[in-house]
Amino acid sequence: MIDLHCHVLPGLDDGPTSTFQALAMARIAVASGTTTLVATPHIDVHWRVNPVDLPRRAAAFSQALQQEGIELELHIGGEIALSRLADLRPEELDGLRLGGGPYLLLESPLSPMAGDFDMLLLTIHARGEPIVLAHPERCPLFQQEPERLIRLVEAGFLCSITTGSLLGQFGESVRRFTIELLREGLVHDLASDCHDDRQRPPGLADALARAEHELPGIAAQQRWLTTLAPAAILAGDPLPPRPPRGDSAWRDSAW
Ligand SMILES: [Fe+2]
């Protein structure tokens, strides 16, 4: 499995504070069947991570993985906040594309005060930027007006949801909204958004199974959501066809 959204590089943001903790996260990822992590530190005005530093940081962590015999492929990206996007130079932006592919991972604002940011997103997208939205299910604007998210997906945006949302870590309303997004076929990727080895650990294997009673057959979508679609995103290829739904709990209009 490929995890497109991870805070795994130590000492950069609110991810692991030490290489020791980052290695513990890597071990959990491998044990749960993840083969590839894309390190996506916060690129925002709070943490002020310098994109230029990321290759060096990733190389150091890759070396630590090798020394520990942990077989994990590590790529670089960034979870870019809209507040920082305008400040990034083109070459910095290019260094933040997921796995060196074409896609940018943009953070869906968690503040209810974010305004009509979707209009800005559409403008950016119209310039030819392919965009994956990080955790749209946690975004108040999309929760209140799902049609705004639908419009973005129809325009070509991809949605990456977070395992913790399915597991209820962000509350029942977020969990229910996540189920709705899956039901409506608005989800293109499942990522861990891992931050540590305890509260928000890596691992993609079990989250979908928890939703099986509400969306029978959803667990069968796991390979598409965690391997096939993210591989296409990294490669810049069109997403492969989704597997058949096979149950009437899914809405026909969603696909
Ligand atoms: Fe994140």
CSV table of C-alpha atoms and ligand atoms in Angstrom, one decimal:
chain,number,residue,atom,x,y,z
A,1,MET,CA,0.0,0.0,0.0
A,2,ILE,CA,1.0,3.6,-0.7
A,3,ASP,CA,0.4,6.2,2.0
A,4,LEU,CA,0.3,9.6,0.3
A,5,HIS,CA,-0.1,11.8,3.4
A,6,CYS,CA,2.4,11.3,6.3
A,7,HIS,CA,4.1,13.5,8.8
A,8,VAL,CA,7.0,11.2,9.3
A,9,LEU,CA,10.2,13.3,8.9
A,10,PRO,CA,11.4,14.1,12.4
A,11,GLY,CA,11.7,17.6,13.8
A,12,LEU,CA,10.0,19.5,11.1
A,13,ASP,CA,6.4,20.1,12.1
A,14,ASP,CA,3.9,18.4,14.5
A,15,GLY,CA,5.1,15.0,13.4
A,16,PRO,CA,7.7,12.9,15.2
A,17,THR,CA,10.1,14.8,17.5
A,18,SER,CA,13.0,12.4,17.0
A,19,THR,CA,14.4,9.9,14.5
A,20,PHE,CA,13.7,7.2,17.0
A,21,GLN,CA,10.0,8.0,17.0
A,22,ALA,CA,10.0,8.3,13.2
A,23,LEU,CA,11.5,4.8,12.9
A,24,ALA,CA,8.9,3.5,15.2
A,25,MET,CA,6.3,4.9,12.9
A,26,ALA,CA,8.0,3.3,9.9
A,27,ARG,CA,8.0,-0.1,11.6
A,28,ILE,CA,4.2,0.3,12.2
A,29,ALA,CA,3.7,1.2,8.6
A,30,VAL,CA,5.6,-1.8,7.3
A,31,ALA,CA,3.9,-4.2,9.7
A,32,SER,CA,0.5,-3.0,8.5
A,33,GLY,CA,1.4,-3.6,4.8
A,34,THR,CA,2.5,-0.2,3.7
A,35,THR,CA,5.4,-0.2,1.2
A,36,THR,CA,5.6,3.4,0.3
A,37,LEU,CA,5.3,6.6,2.4
A,38,VAL,CA,5.1,10.1,1.0
A,39,ALA,CA,6.4,12.5,3.6
A,40,THR,CA,4.1,15.5,3.5
A,41,PRO,CA,5.1,18.0,6.3
A,42,HIS,CA,2.9,21.0,6.8
A,43,ILE,CA,3.9,23.8,4.5
A,44,ASP,CA,2.2,26.6,6.3
A,45,VAL,CA,2.8,29.9,8.0
A,46,HIS,CA,3.0,28.3,11.4
A,47,TRP,CA,5.8,25.7,11.0
A,48,ARG,CA,7.6,27.6,8.2
A,49,VAL,CA,9.1,24.4,6.8
A,50,ASN,CA,11.6,25.3,4.1
A,51,PRO,CA,10.8,23.2,1.0
A,52,VAL,CA,14.5,23.3,0.0
A,53,ASP,CA,15.4,21.4,3.2
A,54,LEU,CA,13.2,18.4,2.4
A,55,PRO,CA,15.5,16.3,0.1
A,56,ARG,CA,18.2,16.5,2.7
A,57,ARG,CA,15.9,15.6,5.5
A,58,ALA,CA,14.4,12.7,3.5
A,59,ALA,CA,17.8,11.4,2.5
A,60,ALA,CA,18.9,11.3,6.2
A,61,PHE,CA,15.7,9.5,7.2
A,62,SER,CA,16.1,7.0,4.3
A,63,GLN,CA,19.6,6.3,5.5
A,64,ALA,CA,18.2,5.6,9.0
A,65,LEU,CA,15.6,3.3,7.5
A,66,GLN,CA,18.3,1.4,5.7
A,67,GLN,CA,20.5,1.2,8.8
A,68,GLU,CA,17.6,-0.3,10.7
A,69,GLY,CA,16.8,-2.7,7.9
A,70,ILE,CA,13.3,-1.2,7.4
A,71,GLU,CA,12.2,-1.8,3.9
A,72,LEU,CA,10.1,1.3,3.1
A,73,GLU,CA,10.2,3.5,0.0
A,74,LEU,CA,10.2,7.1,1.0
A,75,HIS,CA,9.0,10.0,-1.2
A,76,ILE,CA,8.7,13.7,-0.7
A,77,GLY,CA,5.7,15.9,-0.9
A,78,GLY,CA,4.1,18.6,1.3
A,79,GLU,CA,0.7,19.3,2.8
A,80,ILE,CA,0.4,22.9,1.5
A,81,ALA,CA,-1.8,25.4,3.3
A,82,LEU,CA,-3.5,27.9,1.1
A,83,SER,CA,-2.0,30.6,3.4
A,84,ARG,CA,1.5,29.7,2.2
A,85,LEU,CA,0.7,28.7,-1.4
A,86,ALA,CA,1.0,32.2,-2.8
A,87,ASP,CA,4.5,32.7,-1.2
A,88,LEU,CA,6.0,29.6,-2.8
A,89,ARG,CA,8.3,30.1,-5.8
A,90,PRO,CA,7.7,27.8,-8.8
A,91,GLU,CA,10.8,25.7,-8.0
A,92,GLU,CA,9.7,25.3,-4.4
A,93,LEU,CA,6.3,24.2,-5.5
A,94,ASP,CA,7.8,21.7,-7.9
A,95,GLY,CA,9.8,20.2,-5.0
A,96,LEU,CA,6.6,19.6,-3.1
A,97,ARG,CA,4.7,17.6,-5.7
A,98,LEU,CA,3.7,14.2,-4.4
A,99,GLY,CA,6.6,11.8,-5.1
A,100,GLY,CA,8.0,14.1,-7.8
A,101,GLY,CA,4.8,13.6,-9.9
A,102,PRO,CA,2.4,16.3,-11.1
A,103,TYR,CA,0.1,16.5,-8.1
A,104,LEU,CA,0.1,19.0,-5.2
A,105,LEU,CA,-1.4,18.0,-1.9
A,106,LEU,CA,-3.4,21.0,-0.6
A,107,GLU,CA,-4.8,21.1,3.0
A,108,SER,CA,-8.5,21.5,3.2
A,109,PRO,CA,-8.9,24.3,5.7
A,110,LEU,CA,-10.1,23.2,9.2
A,111,SER,CA,-11.2,26.7,10.2
A,112,PRO,CA,-14.9,27.7,9.8
A,113,MET,CA,-13.5,31.1,9.0
A,114,ALA,CA,-11.7,30.0,5.8
A,115,GLY,CA,-14.2,31.8,3.5
A,116,ASP,CA,-14.9,30.8,-0.1
A,117,PHE,CA,-11.5,29.2,-0.5
A,118,ASP,CA,-12.9,26.8,-3.1
A,119,MET,CA,-13.1,29.6,-5.6
A,120,LEU,CA,-9.4,30.2,-5.1
A,121,LEU,CA,-8.8,26.5,-5.6
A,122,LEU,CA,-10.7,26.5,-8.9
A,123,THR,CA,-8.6,29.4,-10.1
A,124,ILE,CA,-5.4,27.6,-9.2
A,125,HIS,CA,-6.7,24.4,-10.9
A,126,ALA,CA,-7.6,26.3,-14.0
A,127,ARG,CA,-4.0,27.3,-14.4
A,128,GLY,CA,-3.3,23.6,-14.9
A,129,GLU,CA,-2.3,22.5,-11.4
A,130,PRO,CA,-3.5,18.9,-10.6
A,131,ILE,CA,-4.6,18.9,-6.9
A,132,VAL,CA,-5.2,16.3,-4.3
A,133,LEU,CA,-7.3,17.7,-1.4
A,134,ALA,CA,-6.1,16.5,2.0
A,135,HIS,CA,-8.9,15.5,4.4
A,136,PRO,CA,-11.8,17.3,2.8
A,137,GLU,CA,-14.1,15.4,5.2
A,138,ARG,CA,-12.7,17.5,8.1
A,139,CYS,CA,-13.4,20.8,6.4
A,140,PRO,CA,-16.3,22.8,7.8
A,141,LEU,CA,-17.2,24.4,4.5
A,142,PHE,CA,-17.5,21.1,2.7
A,143,GLN,CA,-19.4,19.6,5.7
A,144,GLN,CA,-21.9,22.5,5.5
A,145,GLU,CA,-22.1,22.7,1.7
A,146,PRO,CA,-21.0,19.4,0.1
A,147,GLU,CA,-22.0,20.7,-3.3
A,148,ARG,CA,-18.9,22.8,-3.2
A,149,LEU,CA,-16.7,19.7,-2.9
A,150,ILE,CA,-18.7,18.0,-5.6
A,151,ARG,CA,-18.0,20.9,-7.9
A,152,LEU,CA,-14.3,20.6,-7.2
A,153,VAL,CA,-14.3,16.9,-7.9
A,154,GLU,CA,-16.2,17.4,-11.1
A,155,ALA,CA,-13.5,19.9,-12.1
A,156,GLY,CA,-10.9,17.2,-11.6
A,157,PHE,CA,-9.8,17.6,-8.0
A,158,LEU,CA,-9.0,14.3,-6.1
A,159,CYS,CA,-9.9,13.7,-2.5
A,160,SER,CA,-7.7,12.0,0.0
A,161,ILE,CA,-9.4,11.0,3.2
A,162,THR,CA,-7.8,10.2,6.5
A,163,THR,CA,-8.0,6.8,8.3
A,164,GLY,CA,-8.7,8.7,11.6
A,165,SER,CA,-11.8,10.2,10.2
A,166,LEU,CA,-13.2,6.7,9.5
A,167,LEU,CA,-12.2,5.5,12.9
A,168,GLY,CA,-14.1,8.4,14.6
A,169,GLN,CA,-11.0,10.2,15.9
A,170,PHE,CA,-12.4,13.5,14.8
A,171,GLY,CA,-15.9,13.0,16.1
A,172,GLU,CA,-19.0,11.3,14.9
A,173,SER,CA,-20.1,14.0,12.4
A,174,VAL,CA,-16.8,13.8,10.6
A,175,ARG,CA,-17.0,10.0,10.5
A,176,ARG,CA,-20.5,10.1,9.1
A,177,PHE,CA,-19.5,12.7,6.5
A,178,THR,CA,-16.6,10.5,5.5
A,179,ILE,CA,-19.0,7.6,4.9
A,180,GLU,CA,-21.1,9.8,2.8
A,181,LEU,CA,-18.2,10.9,0.7
A,182,LEU,CA,-17.3,7.2,0.1
A,183,ARG,CA,-20.9,6.4,-0.7
A,184,GLU,CA,-21.0,9.2,-3.2
A,185,GLY,CA,-17.8,8.1,-4.9
A,186,LEU,CA,-16.0,11.3,-4.0
A,187,VAL,CA,-13.0,9.6,-2.5
A,188,HIS,CA,-9.9,8.8,-4.5
A,189,ASP,CA,-7.3,7.9,-1.8
A,190,LEU,CA,-7.1,6.8,1.7
A,191,ALA,CA,-4.1,8.1,3.7
A,192,SER,CA,-3.0,7.8,7.3
A,193,ASP,CA,-2.0,11.5,7.9
A,194,CYS,CA,0.1,9.9,10.6
A,195,HIS,CA,1.8,12.2,13.1
A,196,ASP,CA,3.3,9.8,15.6
A,197,ASP,CA,3.5,6.2,16.7
A,198,ARG,CA,0.6,6.3,19.2
A,199,GLN,CA,-2.2,8.8,18.8
A,200,ARG,CA,-2.1,9.1,15.0
A,201,PRO,CA,0.0,6.2,13.7
A,202,PRO,CA,0.5,5.0,10.2
A,203,GLY,CA,-1.4,2.1,8.7
A,204,LEU,CA,-4.2,1.8,6.2
A,205,ALA,CA,-5.4,-1.7,6.6
A,206,ASP,CA,-8.3,-1.7,9.0
A,207,ALA,CA,-10.1,1.6,8.6
A,208,LEU,CA,-12.3,0.7,5.7
A,209,ALA,CA,-13.3,-2.6,7.4
A,210,ARG,CA,-14.9,-0.5,10.2
A,211,ALA,CA,-17.2,1.0,7.7
A,212,GLU,CA,-18.3,-2.3,6.2
A,213,HIS,CA,-21.5,-2.5,8.1
A,214,GLU,CA,-22.6,0.9,6.8
A,215,LEU,CA,-21.3,0.4,3.3
A,216,PRO,CA,-21.2,-3.3,2.5
A,217,GLY,CA,-18.4,-4.0,0.1
A,218,ILE,CA,-16.4,-0.9,1.0
A,219,ALA,CA,-13.5,-3.1,2.3
A,220,ALA,CA,-13.2,-4.5,-1.2
A,221,GLN,CA,-12.3,-1.0,-2.4
A,222,GLN,CA,-9.2,-1.0,-0.3
A,223,ARG,CA,-6.7,-2.0,-3.0
A,224,TRP,CA,-8.0,0.7,-5.3
A,225,LEU,CA,-8.0,3.4,-2.6
A,226,THR,CA,-4.6,2.5,-1.1
A,227,THR,CA,-2.5,1.0,-4.0
A,228,LEU,CA,-3.9,1.5,-7.5
A,229,ALA,CA,-5.2,5.1,-7.2
A,230,PRO,CA,-2.2,6.4,-5.3
A,231,ALA,CA,0.2,4.7,-7.6
A,232,ALA,CA,-1.5,6.5,-10.5
A,233,ILE,CA,-1.4,9.8,-8.6
A,234,LEU,CA,2.4,9.4,-8.1
A,235,ALA,CA,2.9,8.5,-11.7
A,236,GLY,CA,0.6,11.2,-13.0
A,237,ASP,CA,-1.5,8.6,-14.8
A,238,PRO,CA,-5.3,8.6,-15.2
A,239,LEU,CA,-6.9,6.8,-12.2
A,240,PRO,CA,-7.7,3.2,-13.1
A,241,PRO,CA,-11.4,2.2,-13.1
A,242,ARG,CA,-12.9,1.6,-9.7
A,243,PRO,CA,-13.8,-1.9,-8.8
A,244,PRO,CA,-17.5,-2.8,-9.1
A,245,ARG,CA,-19.6,-1.9,-6.0
A,246,GLY,CA,-21.7,-5.1,-5.9
A,247,ASP,CA,-24.3,-3.9,-3.3
A,248,SER,CA,-27.4,-1.8,-3.4
A,249,ALA,CA,-26.2,0.3,-0.5
A,250,TRP,CA,-24.2,2.3,-3.0
A,251,ARG,CA,-25.8,5.0,-5.0
A,252,ASP,CA,-25.8,4.4,-8.7
A,253,SER,CA,-25.3,8.1,-9.5
A,254,ALA,CA,-22.0,8.2,-7.6
A,255,TRP,CA,-19.8,6.5,-10.2
B,1,FE,FE,-1.5,16.2,7.5
